mmCIF file of C-alpha atoms in Angstrom:
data_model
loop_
_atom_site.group_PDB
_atom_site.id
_atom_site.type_symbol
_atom_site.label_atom_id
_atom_site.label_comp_id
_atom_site.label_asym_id
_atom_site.label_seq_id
_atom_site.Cartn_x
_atom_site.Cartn_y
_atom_site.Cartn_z
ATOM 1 C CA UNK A 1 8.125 7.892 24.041
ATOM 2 C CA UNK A 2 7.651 4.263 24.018
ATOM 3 C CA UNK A 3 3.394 2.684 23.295
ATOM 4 C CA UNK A 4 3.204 -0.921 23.380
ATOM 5 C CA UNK A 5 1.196 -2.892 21.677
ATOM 6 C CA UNK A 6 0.639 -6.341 20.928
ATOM 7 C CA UNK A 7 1.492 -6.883 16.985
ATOM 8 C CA UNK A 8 -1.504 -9.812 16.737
ATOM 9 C CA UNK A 9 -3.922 -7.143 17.777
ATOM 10 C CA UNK A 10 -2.645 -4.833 14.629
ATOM 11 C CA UNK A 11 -1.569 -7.349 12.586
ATOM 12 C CA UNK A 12 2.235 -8.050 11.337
ATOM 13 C CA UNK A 13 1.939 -6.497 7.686
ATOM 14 C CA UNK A 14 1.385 -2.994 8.904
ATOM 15 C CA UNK A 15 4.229 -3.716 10.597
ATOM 16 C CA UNK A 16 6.611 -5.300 8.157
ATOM 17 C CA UNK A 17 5.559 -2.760 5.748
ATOM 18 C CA UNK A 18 6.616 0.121 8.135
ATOM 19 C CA UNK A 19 9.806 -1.805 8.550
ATOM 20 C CA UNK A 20 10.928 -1.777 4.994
ATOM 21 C CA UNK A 21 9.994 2.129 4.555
ATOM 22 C CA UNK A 22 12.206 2.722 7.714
ATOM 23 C CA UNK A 23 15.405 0.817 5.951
ATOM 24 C CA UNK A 24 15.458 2.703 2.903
ATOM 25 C CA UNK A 25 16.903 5.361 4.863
ATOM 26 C CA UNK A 26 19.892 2.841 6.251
ATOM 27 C CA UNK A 27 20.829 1.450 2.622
ATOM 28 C CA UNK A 28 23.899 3.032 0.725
ATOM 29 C CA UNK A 29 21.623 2.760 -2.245
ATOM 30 C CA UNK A 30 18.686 4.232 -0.500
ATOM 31 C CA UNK A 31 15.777 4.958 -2.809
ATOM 32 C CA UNK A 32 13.828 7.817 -0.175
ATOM 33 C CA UNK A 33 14.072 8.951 3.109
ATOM 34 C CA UNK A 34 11.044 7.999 5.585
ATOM 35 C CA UNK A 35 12.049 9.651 9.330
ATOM 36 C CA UNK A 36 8.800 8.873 10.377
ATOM 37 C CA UNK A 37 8.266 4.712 9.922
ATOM 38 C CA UNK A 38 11.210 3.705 12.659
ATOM 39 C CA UNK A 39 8.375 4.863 15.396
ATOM 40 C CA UNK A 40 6.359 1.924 14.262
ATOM 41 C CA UNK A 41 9.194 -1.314 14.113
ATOM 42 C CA UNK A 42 9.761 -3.541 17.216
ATOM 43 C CA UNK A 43 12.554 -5.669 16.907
ATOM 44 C CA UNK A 44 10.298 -8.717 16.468
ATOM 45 C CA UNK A 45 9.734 -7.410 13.568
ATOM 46 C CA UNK A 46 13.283 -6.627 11.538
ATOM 47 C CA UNK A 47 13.327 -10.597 12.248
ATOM 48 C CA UNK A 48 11.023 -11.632 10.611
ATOM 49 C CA UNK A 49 11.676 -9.023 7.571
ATOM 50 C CA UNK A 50 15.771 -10.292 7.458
ATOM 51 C CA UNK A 51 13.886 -13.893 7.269
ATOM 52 C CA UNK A 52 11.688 -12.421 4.058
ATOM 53 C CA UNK A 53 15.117 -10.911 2.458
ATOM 54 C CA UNK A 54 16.815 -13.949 2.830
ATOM 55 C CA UNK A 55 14.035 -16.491 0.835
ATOM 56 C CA UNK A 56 13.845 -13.886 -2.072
ATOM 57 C CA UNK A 57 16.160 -10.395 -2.090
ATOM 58 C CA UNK A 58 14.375 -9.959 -5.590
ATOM 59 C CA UNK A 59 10.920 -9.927 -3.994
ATOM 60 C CA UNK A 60 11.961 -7.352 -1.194
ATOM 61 C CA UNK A 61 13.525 -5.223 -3.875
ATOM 62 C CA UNK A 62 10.023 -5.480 -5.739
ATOM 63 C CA UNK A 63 8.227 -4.092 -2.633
ATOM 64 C CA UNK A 64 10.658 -1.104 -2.627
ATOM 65 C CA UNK A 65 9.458 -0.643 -6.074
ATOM 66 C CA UNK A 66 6.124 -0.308 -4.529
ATOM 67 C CA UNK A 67 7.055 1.666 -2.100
ATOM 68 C CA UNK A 68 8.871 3.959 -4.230
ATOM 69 C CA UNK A 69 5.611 3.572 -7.131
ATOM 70 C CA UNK A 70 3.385 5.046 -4.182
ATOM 71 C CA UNK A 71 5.567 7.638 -2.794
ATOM 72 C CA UNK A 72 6.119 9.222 -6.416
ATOM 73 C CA UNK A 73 2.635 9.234 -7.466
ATOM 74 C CA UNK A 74 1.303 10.901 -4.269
ATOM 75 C CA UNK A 75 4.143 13.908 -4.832
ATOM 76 C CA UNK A 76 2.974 13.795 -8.204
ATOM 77 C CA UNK A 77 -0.685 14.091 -7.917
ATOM 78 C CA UNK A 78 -0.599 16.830 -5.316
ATOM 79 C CA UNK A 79 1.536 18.779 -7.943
ATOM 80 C CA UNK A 80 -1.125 17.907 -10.167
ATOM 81 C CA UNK A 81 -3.582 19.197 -7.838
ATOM 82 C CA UNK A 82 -4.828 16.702 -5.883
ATOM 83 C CA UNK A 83 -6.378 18.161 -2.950
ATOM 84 C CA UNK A 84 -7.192 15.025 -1.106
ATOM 85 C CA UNK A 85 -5.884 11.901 -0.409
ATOM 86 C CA UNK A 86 -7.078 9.008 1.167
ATOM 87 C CA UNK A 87 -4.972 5.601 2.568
ATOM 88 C CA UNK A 88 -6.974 2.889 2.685
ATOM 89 C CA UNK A 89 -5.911 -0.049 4.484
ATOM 90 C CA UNK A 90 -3.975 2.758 5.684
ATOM 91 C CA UNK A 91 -1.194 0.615 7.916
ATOM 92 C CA UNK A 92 1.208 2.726 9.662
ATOM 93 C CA UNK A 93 1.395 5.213 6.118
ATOM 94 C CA UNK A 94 3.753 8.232 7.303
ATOM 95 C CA UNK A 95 3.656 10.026 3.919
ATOM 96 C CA UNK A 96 0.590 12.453 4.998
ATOM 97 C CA UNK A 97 3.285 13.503 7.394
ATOM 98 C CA UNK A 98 6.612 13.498 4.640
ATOM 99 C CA UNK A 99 3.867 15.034 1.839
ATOM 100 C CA UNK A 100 2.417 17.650 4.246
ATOM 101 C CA UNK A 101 1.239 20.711 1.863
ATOM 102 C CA UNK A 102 -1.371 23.576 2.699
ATOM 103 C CA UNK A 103 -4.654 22.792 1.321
ATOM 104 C CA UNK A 104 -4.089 19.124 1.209
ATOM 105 C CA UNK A 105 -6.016 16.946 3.442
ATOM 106 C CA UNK A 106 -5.093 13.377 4.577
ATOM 107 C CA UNK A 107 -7.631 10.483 5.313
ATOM 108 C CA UNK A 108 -6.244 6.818 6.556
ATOM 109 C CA UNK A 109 -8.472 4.312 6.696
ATOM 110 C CA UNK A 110 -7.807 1.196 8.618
ATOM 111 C CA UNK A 111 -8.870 -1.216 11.491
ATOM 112 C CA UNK A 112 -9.593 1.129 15.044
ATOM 113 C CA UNK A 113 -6.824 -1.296 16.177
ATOM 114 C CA UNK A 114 -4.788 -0.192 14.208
ATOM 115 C CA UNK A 115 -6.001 4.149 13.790
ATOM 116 C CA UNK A 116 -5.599 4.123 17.816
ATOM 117 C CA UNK A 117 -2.110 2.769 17.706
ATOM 118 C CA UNK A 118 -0.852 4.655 14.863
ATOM 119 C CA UNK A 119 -2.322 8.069 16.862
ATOM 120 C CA UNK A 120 -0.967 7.108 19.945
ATOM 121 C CA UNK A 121 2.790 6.529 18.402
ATOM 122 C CA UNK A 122 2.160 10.135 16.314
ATOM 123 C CA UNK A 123 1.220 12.072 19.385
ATOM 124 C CA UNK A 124 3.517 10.552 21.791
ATOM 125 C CA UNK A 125 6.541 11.815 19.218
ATOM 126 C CA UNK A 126 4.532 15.610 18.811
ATOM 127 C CA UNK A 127 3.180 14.441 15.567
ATOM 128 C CA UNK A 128 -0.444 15.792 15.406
ATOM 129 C CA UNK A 129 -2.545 12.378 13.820
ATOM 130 C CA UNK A 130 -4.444 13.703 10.236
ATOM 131 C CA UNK A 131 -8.011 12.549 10.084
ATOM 132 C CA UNK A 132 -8.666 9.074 9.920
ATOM 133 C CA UNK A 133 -12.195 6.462 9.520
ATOM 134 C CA UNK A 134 -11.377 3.636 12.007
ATOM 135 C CA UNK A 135 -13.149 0.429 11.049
ATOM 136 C CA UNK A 136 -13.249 -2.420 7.769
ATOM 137 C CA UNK A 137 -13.896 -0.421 4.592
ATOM 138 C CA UNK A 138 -15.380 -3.641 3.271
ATOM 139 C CA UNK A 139 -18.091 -2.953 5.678
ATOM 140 C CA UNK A 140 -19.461 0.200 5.813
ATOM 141 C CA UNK A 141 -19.776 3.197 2.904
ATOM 142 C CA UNK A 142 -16.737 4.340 3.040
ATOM 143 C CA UNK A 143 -17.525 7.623 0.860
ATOM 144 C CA UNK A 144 -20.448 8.571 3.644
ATOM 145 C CA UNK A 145 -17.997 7.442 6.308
ATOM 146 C CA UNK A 146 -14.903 10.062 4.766
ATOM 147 C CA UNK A 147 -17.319 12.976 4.333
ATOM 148 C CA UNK A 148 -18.178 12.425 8.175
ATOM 149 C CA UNK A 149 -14.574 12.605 8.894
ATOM 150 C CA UNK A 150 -14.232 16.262 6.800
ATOM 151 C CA UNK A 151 -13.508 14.433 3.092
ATOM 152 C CA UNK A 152 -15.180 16.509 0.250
ATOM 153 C CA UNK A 153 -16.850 14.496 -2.418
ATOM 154 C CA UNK A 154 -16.250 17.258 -4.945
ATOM 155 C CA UNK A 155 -12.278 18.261 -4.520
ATOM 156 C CA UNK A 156 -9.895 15.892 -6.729
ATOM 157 C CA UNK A 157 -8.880 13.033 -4.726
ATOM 158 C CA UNK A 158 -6.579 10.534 -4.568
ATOM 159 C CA UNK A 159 -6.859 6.886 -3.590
ATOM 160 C CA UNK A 160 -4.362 4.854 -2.516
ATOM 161 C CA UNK A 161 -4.992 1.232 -2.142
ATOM 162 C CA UNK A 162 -1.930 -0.422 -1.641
ATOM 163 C CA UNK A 163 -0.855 -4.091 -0.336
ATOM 164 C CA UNK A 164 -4.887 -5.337 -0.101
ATOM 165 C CA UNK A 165 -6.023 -7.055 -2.881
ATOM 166 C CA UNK A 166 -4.009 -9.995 -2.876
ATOM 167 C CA UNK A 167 -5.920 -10.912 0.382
ATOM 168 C CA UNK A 168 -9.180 -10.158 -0.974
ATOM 169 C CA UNK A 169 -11.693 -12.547 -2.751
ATOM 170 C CA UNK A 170 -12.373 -10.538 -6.483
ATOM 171 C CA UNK A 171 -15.273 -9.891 -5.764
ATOM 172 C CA UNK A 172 -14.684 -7.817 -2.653
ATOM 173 C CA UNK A 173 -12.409 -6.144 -4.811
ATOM 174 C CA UNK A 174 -14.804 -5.386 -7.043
ATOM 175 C CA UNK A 175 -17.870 -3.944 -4.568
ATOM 176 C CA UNK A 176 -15.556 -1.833 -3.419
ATOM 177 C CA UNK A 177 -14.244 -0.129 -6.414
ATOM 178 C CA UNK A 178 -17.994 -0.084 -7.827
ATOM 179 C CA UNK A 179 -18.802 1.309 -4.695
ATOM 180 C CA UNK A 180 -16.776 4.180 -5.260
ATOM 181 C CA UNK A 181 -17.873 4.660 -8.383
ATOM 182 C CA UNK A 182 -21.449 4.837 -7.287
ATOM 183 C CA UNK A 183 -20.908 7.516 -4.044
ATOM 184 C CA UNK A 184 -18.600 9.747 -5.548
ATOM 185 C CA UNK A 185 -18.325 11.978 -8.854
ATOM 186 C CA UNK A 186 -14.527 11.642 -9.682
ATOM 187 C CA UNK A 187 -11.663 9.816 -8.224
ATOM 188 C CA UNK A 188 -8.437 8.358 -8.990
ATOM 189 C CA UNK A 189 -7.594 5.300 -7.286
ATOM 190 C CA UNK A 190 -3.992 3.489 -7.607
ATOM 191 C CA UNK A 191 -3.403 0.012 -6.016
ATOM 192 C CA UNK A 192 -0.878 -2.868 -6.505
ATOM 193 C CA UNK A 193 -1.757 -6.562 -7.489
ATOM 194 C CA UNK A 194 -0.147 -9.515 -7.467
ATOM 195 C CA UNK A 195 -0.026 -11.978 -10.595
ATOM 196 C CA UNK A 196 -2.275 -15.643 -10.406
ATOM 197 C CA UNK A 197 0.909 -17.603 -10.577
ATOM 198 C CA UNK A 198 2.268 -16.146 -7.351
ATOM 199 C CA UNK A 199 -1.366 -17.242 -5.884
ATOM 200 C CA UNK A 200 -0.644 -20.512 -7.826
ATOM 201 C CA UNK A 201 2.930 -21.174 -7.053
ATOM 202 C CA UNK A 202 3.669 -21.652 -10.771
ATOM 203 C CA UNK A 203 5.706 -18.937 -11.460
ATOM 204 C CA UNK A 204 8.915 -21.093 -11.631
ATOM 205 C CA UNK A 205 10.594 -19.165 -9.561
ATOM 206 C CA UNK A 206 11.396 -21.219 -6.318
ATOM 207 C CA UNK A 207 12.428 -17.978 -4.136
ATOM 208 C CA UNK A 208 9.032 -16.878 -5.047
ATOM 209 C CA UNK A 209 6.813 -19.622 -4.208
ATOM 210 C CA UNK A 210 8.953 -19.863 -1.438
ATOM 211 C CA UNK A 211 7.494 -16.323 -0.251
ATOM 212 C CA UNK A 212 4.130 -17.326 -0.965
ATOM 213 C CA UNK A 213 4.555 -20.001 1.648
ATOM 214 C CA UNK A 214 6.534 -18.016 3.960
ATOM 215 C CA UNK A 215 3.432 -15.543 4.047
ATOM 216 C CA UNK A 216 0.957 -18.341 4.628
ATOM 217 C CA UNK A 217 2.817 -19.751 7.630
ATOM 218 C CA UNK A 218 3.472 -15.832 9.219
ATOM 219 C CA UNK A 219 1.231 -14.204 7.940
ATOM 220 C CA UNK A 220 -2.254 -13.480 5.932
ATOM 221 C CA UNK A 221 -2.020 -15.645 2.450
ATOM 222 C CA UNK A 222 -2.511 -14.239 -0.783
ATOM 223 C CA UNK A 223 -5.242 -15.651 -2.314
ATOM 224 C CA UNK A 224 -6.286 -13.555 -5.923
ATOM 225 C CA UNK A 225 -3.976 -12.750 -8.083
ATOM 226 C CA UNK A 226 -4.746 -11.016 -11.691
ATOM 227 C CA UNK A 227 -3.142 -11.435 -15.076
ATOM 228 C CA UNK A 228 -4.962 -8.830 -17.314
ATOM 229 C CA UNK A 229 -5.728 -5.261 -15.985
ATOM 230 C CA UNK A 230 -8.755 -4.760 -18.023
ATOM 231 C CA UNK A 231 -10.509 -6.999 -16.347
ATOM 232 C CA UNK A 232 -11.472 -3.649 -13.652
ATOM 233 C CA UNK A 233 -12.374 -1.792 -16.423
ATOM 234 C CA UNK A 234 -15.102 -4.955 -17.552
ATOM 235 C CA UNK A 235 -15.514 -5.511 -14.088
ATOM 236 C CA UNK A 236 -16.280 -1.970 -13.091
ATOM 237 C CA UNK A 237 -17.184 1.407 -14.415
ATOM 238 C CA UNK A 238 -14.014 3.063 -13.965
ATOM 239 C CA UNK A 239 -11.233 3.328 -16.493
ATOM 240 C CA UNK A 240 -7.542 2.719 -16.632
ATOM 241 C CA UNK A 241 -5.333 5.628 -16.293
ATOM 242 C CA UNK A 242 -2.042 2.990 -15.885
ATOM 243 C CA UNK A 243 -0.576 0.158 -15.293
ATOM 244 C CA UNK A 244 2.623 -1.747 -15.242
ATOM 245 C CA UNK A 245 4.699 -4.181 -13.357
ATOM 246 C CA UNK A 246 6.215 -3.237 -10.556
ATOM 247 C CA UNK A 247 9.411 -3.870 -11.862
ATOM 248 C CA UNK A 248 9.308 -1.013 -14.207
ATOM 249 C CA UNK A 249 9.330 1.681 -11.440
ATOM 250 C CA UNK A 250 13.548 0.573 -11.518
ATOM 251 C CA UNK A 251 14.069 0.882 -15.117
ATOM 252 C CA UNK A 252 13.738 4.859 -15.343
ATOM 253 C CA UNK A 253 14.190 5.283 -10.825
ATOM 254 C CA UNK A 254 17.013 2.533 -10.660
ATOM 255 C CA UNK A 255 18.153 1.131 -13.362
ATOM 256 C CA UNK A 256 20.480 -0.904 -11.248
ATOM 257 C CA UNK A 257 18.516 -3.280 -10.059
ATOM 258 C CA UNK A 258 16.735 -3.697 -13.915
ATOM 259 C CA UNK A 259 18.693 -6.757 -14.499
ATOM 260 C CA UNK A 260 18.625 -8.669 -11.086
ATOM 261 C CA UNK A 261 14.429 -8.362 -11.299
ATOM 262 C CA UNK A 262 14.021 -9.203 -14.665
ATOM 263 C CA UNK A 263 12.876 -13.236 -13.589
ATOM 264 C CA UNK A 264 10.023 -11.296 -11.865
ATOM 265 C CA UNK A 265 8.705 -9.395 -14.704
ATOM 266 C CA UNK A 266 4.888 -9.473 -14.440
ATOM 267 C CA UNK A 267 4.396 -11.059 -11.467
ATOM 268 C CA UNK A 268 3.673 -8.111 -9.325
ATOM 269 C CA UNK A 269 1.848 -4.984 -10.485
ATOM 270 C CA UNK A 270 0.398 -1.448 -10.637
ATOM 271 C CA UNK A 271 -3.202 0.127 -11.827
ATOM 272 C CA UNK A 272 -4.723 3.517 -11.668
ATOM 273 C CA UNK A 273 -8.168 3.599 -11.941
ATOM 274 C CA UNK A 274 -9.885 7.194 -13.108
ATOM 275 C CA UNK A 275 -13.645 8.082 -13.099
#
């Protein structure tokens, strides 16, 4: 079944994300299978991600790293015992459907734009949507807003909180987290960040920078970067379970690729957050 939409009305990331999860499955190398993403990638779209490969191949190999990071650490926590988890700035996230596992409930959290789509594509393949909160999470309590959507404050959750912060001002990064802090007893939240001197265009890395500019032209700049991690931990209650570069996720996953991202070393990152 075909649903159409117009990508300004969504916005291009979700999509460009969903089209790298969908060609992991097409590489000879592939790093994880996602059968679900493909639903989600017009052809406008592969363009504009071949465009991305060809400024910087080291930078599209970094977001597979992030892909990957996420992917891993959901499987991981629900063998943990994780009982929840929750998508924020959801995009079009398959992995409540790859991850599927009784007593495990899936929340997405995004723009209604963007929930209505992403329903319409899962029930038009015979995918039955998981629960979702459809509207800015920067604008409402989200905690108040989960529990009306079935989330339980007091089962171990999971937050993921990937690709938003580098479009964020710090200190909507910030109310958030302390936010959560304040609504709900426990939590783990993981989320990806990019370095200042990506924001800054002084990494020295041309391909880089020339990313940077590519996503100002196409798309929604990054405009906060960090350099320290423990600046959430000063800046919030919450303390730091991990945190690495991104690049790191290759050197035990894929140590192929170890060499070939070492120039990027530190200029994109991971953090998991505990309370």
């Amino acid at each position: 079944m075909t649903t159409t939409m117009d990508i300004n009305d969504v916005g291009m990331t979700a999509f460009f994300i969903a089209h790298f999860r969908d060609a992991e499955r097409d590489r000879a190398d592939g790093l994880f299978d996602d059968p679900y993403s493909r639903w989600f990638v017009p052809d406008e779209v592969r363009t504009y991600a071949e465009k991305f490969a060809e400024l910087c191949p080291e930078f599209e190999t970094l977001i597979r790293c992030r892909l990957l990071f996420f992917r891993e650490l959901v499987r991981e926590q629900i063998e943990y015992g994780v009982r929840q988890v929750v998508s924020v700035g959801a995009g079009f996230d398959t992995r409540p459907a790859i991850f599927r596992t009784e007593g495990v409930t899936f929340f997405d959290v995004d723009q209604p734009a963007v929930v209505q789509y992403k329903r319409d594509v899962l029930e038009g393949h015979g995918l039955e949507p998981w629960p979702a909160v459809a509207g800015n999470y920067l604008d409402v309590n989200l905690p108040r807003r989960l529990q009306e959507a079935g989330f339980d404050p007091d089962l171990p959750s999971l937050f993921i909180w990937e690709g938003n912060t580098m479009y964020l001002p710090r200190n909507l990064i910030f109310g958030f987290l302390n936010q959560l802090d304040a609504e709900l007893p426990a939590f783990t939240i993981a989320f990806d960040y990019m370095s200042t001197r990506v924001v800054n265009c002084s990494t020295g890395v041309d391909s880089v920078n020339a990313v940077f500019d590519y996503f100002y032209e196409q798309f929604t700049p990054f405009i906060t970067g960090f350099d320290d991690p423990g600046v959430f931990e000063r800046a919030t209650p919450l303390k730091i379970a991990a945190s690495g570069g991104m690049e790191e996720v290759f050197h035990s996953r894929a140590p192929q690729y170890a060499g070939a991202l070492a120039p990027l070393a530190g200029l994109y990152s991971y953090c998991i957050l505990v309370k």
